Amino acid sequence: MSNNNITFIGGGNMATSLINGLIADGYEKQRITVSDPDAEKLAQLAARCGVHTQSDNNSAISNAEVVVLAVKPQVLKSVAQDLAAAIQQVKPLVISIAAGVKESSLRNWLGGEVALVRSMPNTPAMIQSGATGLHAGPGVSEAQRNQAESILRAVGLTRWVEEESMMDAVTAVSGSGPAYFFLIMEAIESSARQMGLDEDTARLLTLQTALGAARMALESSDSPAVLRQKVTSPGGTTERALDILEEGKIRTLIDMALHGAQERSVELSEMLGEQ
Ligand SMILES: NC(=O)c1ccc[n+]([C@@H]2O[C@H](COP(=O)([O-])OP(=O)(O)OC[C@H]3O[C@@H](n4cnc5c(N)ncnc54)[C@H](OP(=O)(O)O)[C@@H]3O)[C@@H](O)[C@H]2O)c1
């Protein structure tokens, strides 16, 4: 990865995960600057990660080739508007990780023309196991695309989408996705307890099974559908359980849930744009 100067605006959870991932990947820490209003947070980041810190966003981006906007979506408008003049002067690649904020809103707040990549990471990025959707706006060069991808890849897998509207689908699938799997784990663990397994055994068997199934699906050349068929013997226990799930219309429910999340993502983007 080429070591450009990167400035993170906001030094919270996601910025810290990205910084840890970048440093673990060999990124030069002296190329990284973080700006945040919380002096204590900055002191911790400087001590733990060895990065430069700043309490003033505009000064923090004066030498930046890449600016990562890592503040909450609700404060992004005022943060971006305050940075607009400096962004127009310095002309860095801007990467937004803010959920639901459309490129048109952000471009507007940043004063017009800007090389902008919008990304949607998810919570497992905290343990470098994230899944991130990326979309490049007009004017983003191939080198800038690669740069954005390598930054987000520091916390897990990345996939580009060609249409920005697909970011609502990404939000429904991987953004909100960890919670769906947590719910399923919660339900399996609860049944395991009801069947008499002790708490630790119920939890560990459930979690290791989820991890094992995900790893197998990722590492296998077979699709999840084929893997499912392979582990379902006719007349066996798995078949009985799957029949009950199918009769309960699990696929329809999941489809409705994901479309609900996608619709909500569209609604929230509109609200954030109008704020
Ligand atoms: N966490 C996730 O799993 C996840 C997943 C996908 C996308 N994201 C996106 O990532 C972004 C950051 O989320 P997060 O979970 O890292 O939030 P966070 O921990 O609250 O981090 C945001 C940081 O920005 C700081 N901040 C507030 N106002 C600022 C300003 N004017 N200038 C500079 N910094 C300012 C906050 O300081 P104070 O705490 O003092 O306000 C906080 O340290 C959000 O837009 C979110 O949508 C997060």
mmCIF file of N, CA and C and ligand atoms in Angstrom, residues 9-15 35-38 41 57 69-73 75 79 97-99 120-123 126, ligand 1:
data_model
loop_
_atom_site.group_PDB
_atom_site.id
_atom_site.type_symbol
_atom_site.label_atom_id
_atom_site.label_comp_id
_atom_site.label_asym_id
_atom_site.label_seq_id
_atom_site.Cartn_x
_atom_site.Cartn_y
_atom_site.Cartn_z
ATOM 1 N N ILE A 9 -10.969 12.252 10.452
ATOM 2 C CA ILE A 9 -11.769 13.249 11.163
ATOM 3 C C ILE A 9 -12.728 12.459 12.046
ATOM 4 N N GLY A 10 -12.490 12.487 13.343
ATOM 5 C CA GLY A 10 -13.209 11.629 14.294
ATOM 6 C C GLY A 10 -12.306 10.458 14.655
ATOM 7 N N GLY A 11 -12.053 10.333 15.959
ATOM 8 C CA GLY A 11 -11.138 9.265 16.416
ATOM 9 C C GLY A 11 -11.859 8.245 17.271
ATOM 10 N N GLY A 12 -13.078 7.874 16.851
ATOM 11 C CA GLY A 12 -13.882 6.923 17.639
ATOM 12 C C GLY A 12 -13.581 5.471 17.295
ATOM 13 N N ASN A 13 -14.615 4.638 17.475
ATOM 14 C CA ASN A 13 -14.446 3.181 17.330
ATOM 15 C C ASN A 13 -13.962 2.778 15.947
ATOM 16 N N MET A 14 -14.651 3.272 14.916
ATOM 17 C CA MET A 14 -14.333 2.801 13.572
ATOM 18 C C MET A 14 -12.970 3.346 13.125
ATOM 19 N N ALA A 15 -12.696 4.608 13.436
ATOM 20 C CA ALA A 15 -11.382 5.167 13.067
ATOM 21 C C ALA A 15 -10.276 4.381 13.765
ATOM 22 N N SER A 35 -8.030 13.688 14.086
ATOM 23 C CA SER A 35 -8.581 14.896 14.693
ATOM 24 C C SER A 35 -9.875 14.563 15.417
ATOM 25 N N ASP A 36 -9.982 15.014 16.648
ATOM 26 C CA ASP A 36 -11.167 14.708 17.464
ATOM 27 C C ASP A 36 -11.230 15.768 18.561
ATOM 28 N N PRO A 37 -12.458 16.137 18.994
ATOM 29 C CA PRO A 37 -12.538 17.169 20.042
ATOM 30 C C PRO A 37 -12.139 16.655 21.425
ATOM 31 N N ASP A 38 -12.075 15.347 21.597
ATOM 32 C CA ASP A 38 -11.831 14.757 22.912
ATOM 33 C C ASP A 38 -10.322 14.566 23.144
ATOM 34 N N LYS A 41 -9.177 11.094 24.336
ATOM 35 C CA LYS A 41 -9.200 10.082 23.270
ATOM 36 C C LYS A 41 -7.952 10.224 22.391
ATOM 37 N N ASN A 57 -9.891 20.289 13.063
ATOM 38 C CA ASN A 57 -10.056 19.512 11.831
ATOM 39 C C ASN A 57 -9.351 20.150 10.637
ATOM 40 N N LEU A 69 -13.656 10.574 6.687
ATOM 41 C CA LEU A 69 -14.669 11.198 7.539
ATOM 42 C C LEU A 69 -15.274 10.110 8.413
ATOM 43 N N ALA A 70 -14.916 10.119 9.699
ATOM 44 C CA ALA A 70 -15.302 9.022 10.602
ATOM 45 C C ALA A 70 -16.081 9.540 11.804
ATOM 46 N N VAL A 71 -16.898 10.581 11.554
ATOM 47 C CA VAL A 71 -17.777 11.086 12.620
ATOM 48 C C VAL A 71 -19.164 10.476 12.423
ATOM 49 N N LYS A 72 -20.012 10.620 13.436
ATOM 50 C CA LYS A 72 -21.378 10.104 13.330
ATOM 51 C C LYS A 72 -22.125 10.828 12.206
ATOM 52 N N PRO A 73 -23.039 10.131 11.522
ATOM 53 C CA PRO A 73 -23.758 10.763 10.408
ATOM 54 C C PRO A 73 -24.460 12.061 10.816
ATOM 55 N N VAL A 75 -23.559 14.414 12.755
ATOM 56 C CA VAL A 75 -22.725 15.632 12.845
ATOM 57 C C VAL A 75 -21.949 15.886 11.559
ATOM 58 N N VAL A 79 -19.596 19.163 10.243
ATOM 59 C CA VAL A 79 -18.157 18.891 10.125
ATOM 60 C C VAL A 79 -17.705 19.141 8.686
ATOM 61 N N ILE A 97 -17.130 7.117 5.824
ATOM 62 C CA ILE A 97 -17.599 5.825 6.337
ATOM 63 C C ILE A 97 -18.953 6.008 7.033
ATOM 64 N N ALA A 98 -19.530 7.207 6.905
ATOM 65 C CA ALA A 98 -20.780 7.499 7.608
ATOM 66 C C ALA A 98 -21.948 6.746 6.978
ATOM 67 N N ALA A 99 -22.644 5.988 7.812
ATOM 68 C CA ALA A 99 -23.778 5.215 7.309
ATOM 69 C C ALA A 99 -24.847 6.151 6.778
ATOM 70 N N MET A 120 -19.305 1.546 3.388
ATOM 71 C CA MET A 120 -20.177 1.074 4.458
ATOM 72 C C MET A 120 -19.530 -0.160 5.100
ATOM 73 N N PRO A 121 -18.731 0.078 6.154
ATOM 74 C CA PRO A 121 -18.162 -1.067 6.867
ATOM 75 C C PRO A 121 -19.192 -1.660 7.832
ATOM 76 N N ASN A 122 -18.867 -2.752 8.492
ATOM 77 C CA ASN A 122 -19.777 -3.263 9.534
ATOM 78 C C ASN A 122 -19.007 -3.520 10.829
ATOM 79 N N THR A 123 -19.737 -3.845 11.877
ATOM 80 C CA THR A 123 -19.121 -3.919 13.210
ATOM 81 C C THR A 123 -17.960 -4.903 13.317
ATOM 82 N N MET A 126 -14.200 -4.126 13.768
ATOM 83 C CA MET A 126 -13.503 -3.904 15.054
ATOM 84 C C MET A 126 -12.497 -5.024 15.317
HETATM 85 N N1 LIG B 1 -19.281 1.308 14.452
HETATM 86 C C1 LIG B 1 -19.686 0.613 13.387
HETATM 87 O O1 LIG B 1 -19.839 -0.603 13.408
HETATM 88 C C2 LIG B 1 -19.952 1.313 12.083
HETATM 89 C C3 LIG B 1 -20.340 0.565 10.981
HETATM 90 C C4 LIG B 1 -20.544 1.220 9.759
HETATM 91 C C5 LIG B 1 -20.362 2.583 9.667
HETATM 92 N N2 LIG B 1 -19.988 3.279 10.786
HETATM 93 C C6 LIG B 1 -19.858 4.723 10.651
HETATM 94 O O2 LIG B 1 -18.615 5.136 11.166
HETATM 95 C C7 LIG B 1 -18.747 6.461 11.658
HETATM 96 C C8 LIG B 1 -18.098 6.518 13.018
HETATM 97 O O3 LIG B 1 -18.770 5.594 13.865
HETATM 98 P P1 LIG B 1 -18.126 5.161 15.242
HETATM 99 O O4 LIG B 1 -18.877 3.969 15.697
HETATM 100 O O5 LIG B 1 -16.642 5.111 15.123
HETATM 101 O O6 LIG B 1 -18.557 6.430 16.125
HETATM 102 P P2 LIG B 1 -17.817 7.059 17.390
HETATM 103 O O7 LIG B 1 -17.076 6.013 18.145
HETATM 104 O O8 LIG B 1 -18.816 7.896 18.102
HETATM 105 O O9 LIG B 1 -16.720 8.017 16.703
HETATM 106 C C9 LIG B 1 -16.990 9.288 16.208
HETATM 107 C C10 LIG B 1 -15.937 10.220 16.767
HETATM 108 O O10 LIG B 1 -16.075 11.498 16.158
HETATM 109 C C11 LIG B 1 -15.854 12.466 17.175
HETATM 110 N N3 LIG B 1 -16.406 13.755 16.782
HETATM 111 C C12 LIG B 1 -17.599 14.330 17.106
HETATM 112 N N4 LIG B 1 -17.675 15.567 16.579
HETATM 113 C C13 LIG B 1 -16.515 15.778 15.911
HETATM 114 C C14 LIG B 1 -15.999 16.865 15.176
HETATM 115 N N5 LIG B 1 -16.702 17.991 15.014
HETATM 116 N N6 LIG B 1 -14.773 16.754 14.628
HETATM 117 C C15 LIG B 1 -14.044 15.640 14.779
HETATM 118 N N7 LIG B 1 -14.479 14.574 15.483
HETATM 119 C C16 LIG B 1 -15.702 14.647 16.034
HETATM 120 C C17 LIG B 1 -16.571 11.872 18.346
HETATM 121 O O11 LIG B 1 -16.204 12.534 19.550
HETATM 122 P P3 LIG B 1 -17.278 12.554 20.771
HETATM 123 O O12 LIG B 1 -17.464 11.122 21.177
HETATM 124 O O13 LIG B 1 -16.594 13.397 21.777
HETATM 125 O O14 LIG B 1 -18.544 13.147 20.189
HETATM 126 C C18 LIG B 1 -16.073 10.431 18.285
HETATM 127 O O15 LIG B 1 -14.809 10.298 18.894
HETATM 128 C C19 LIG B 1 -20.244 6.785 11.699
HETATM 129 O O16 LIG B 1 -20.558 7.694 10.678
HETATM 130 C C20 LIG B 1 -20.921 5.464 11.457
HETATM 131 O O17 LIG B 1 -22.099 5.599 10.687
HETATM 132 C C21 LIG B 1 -19.772 2.683 11.979
#
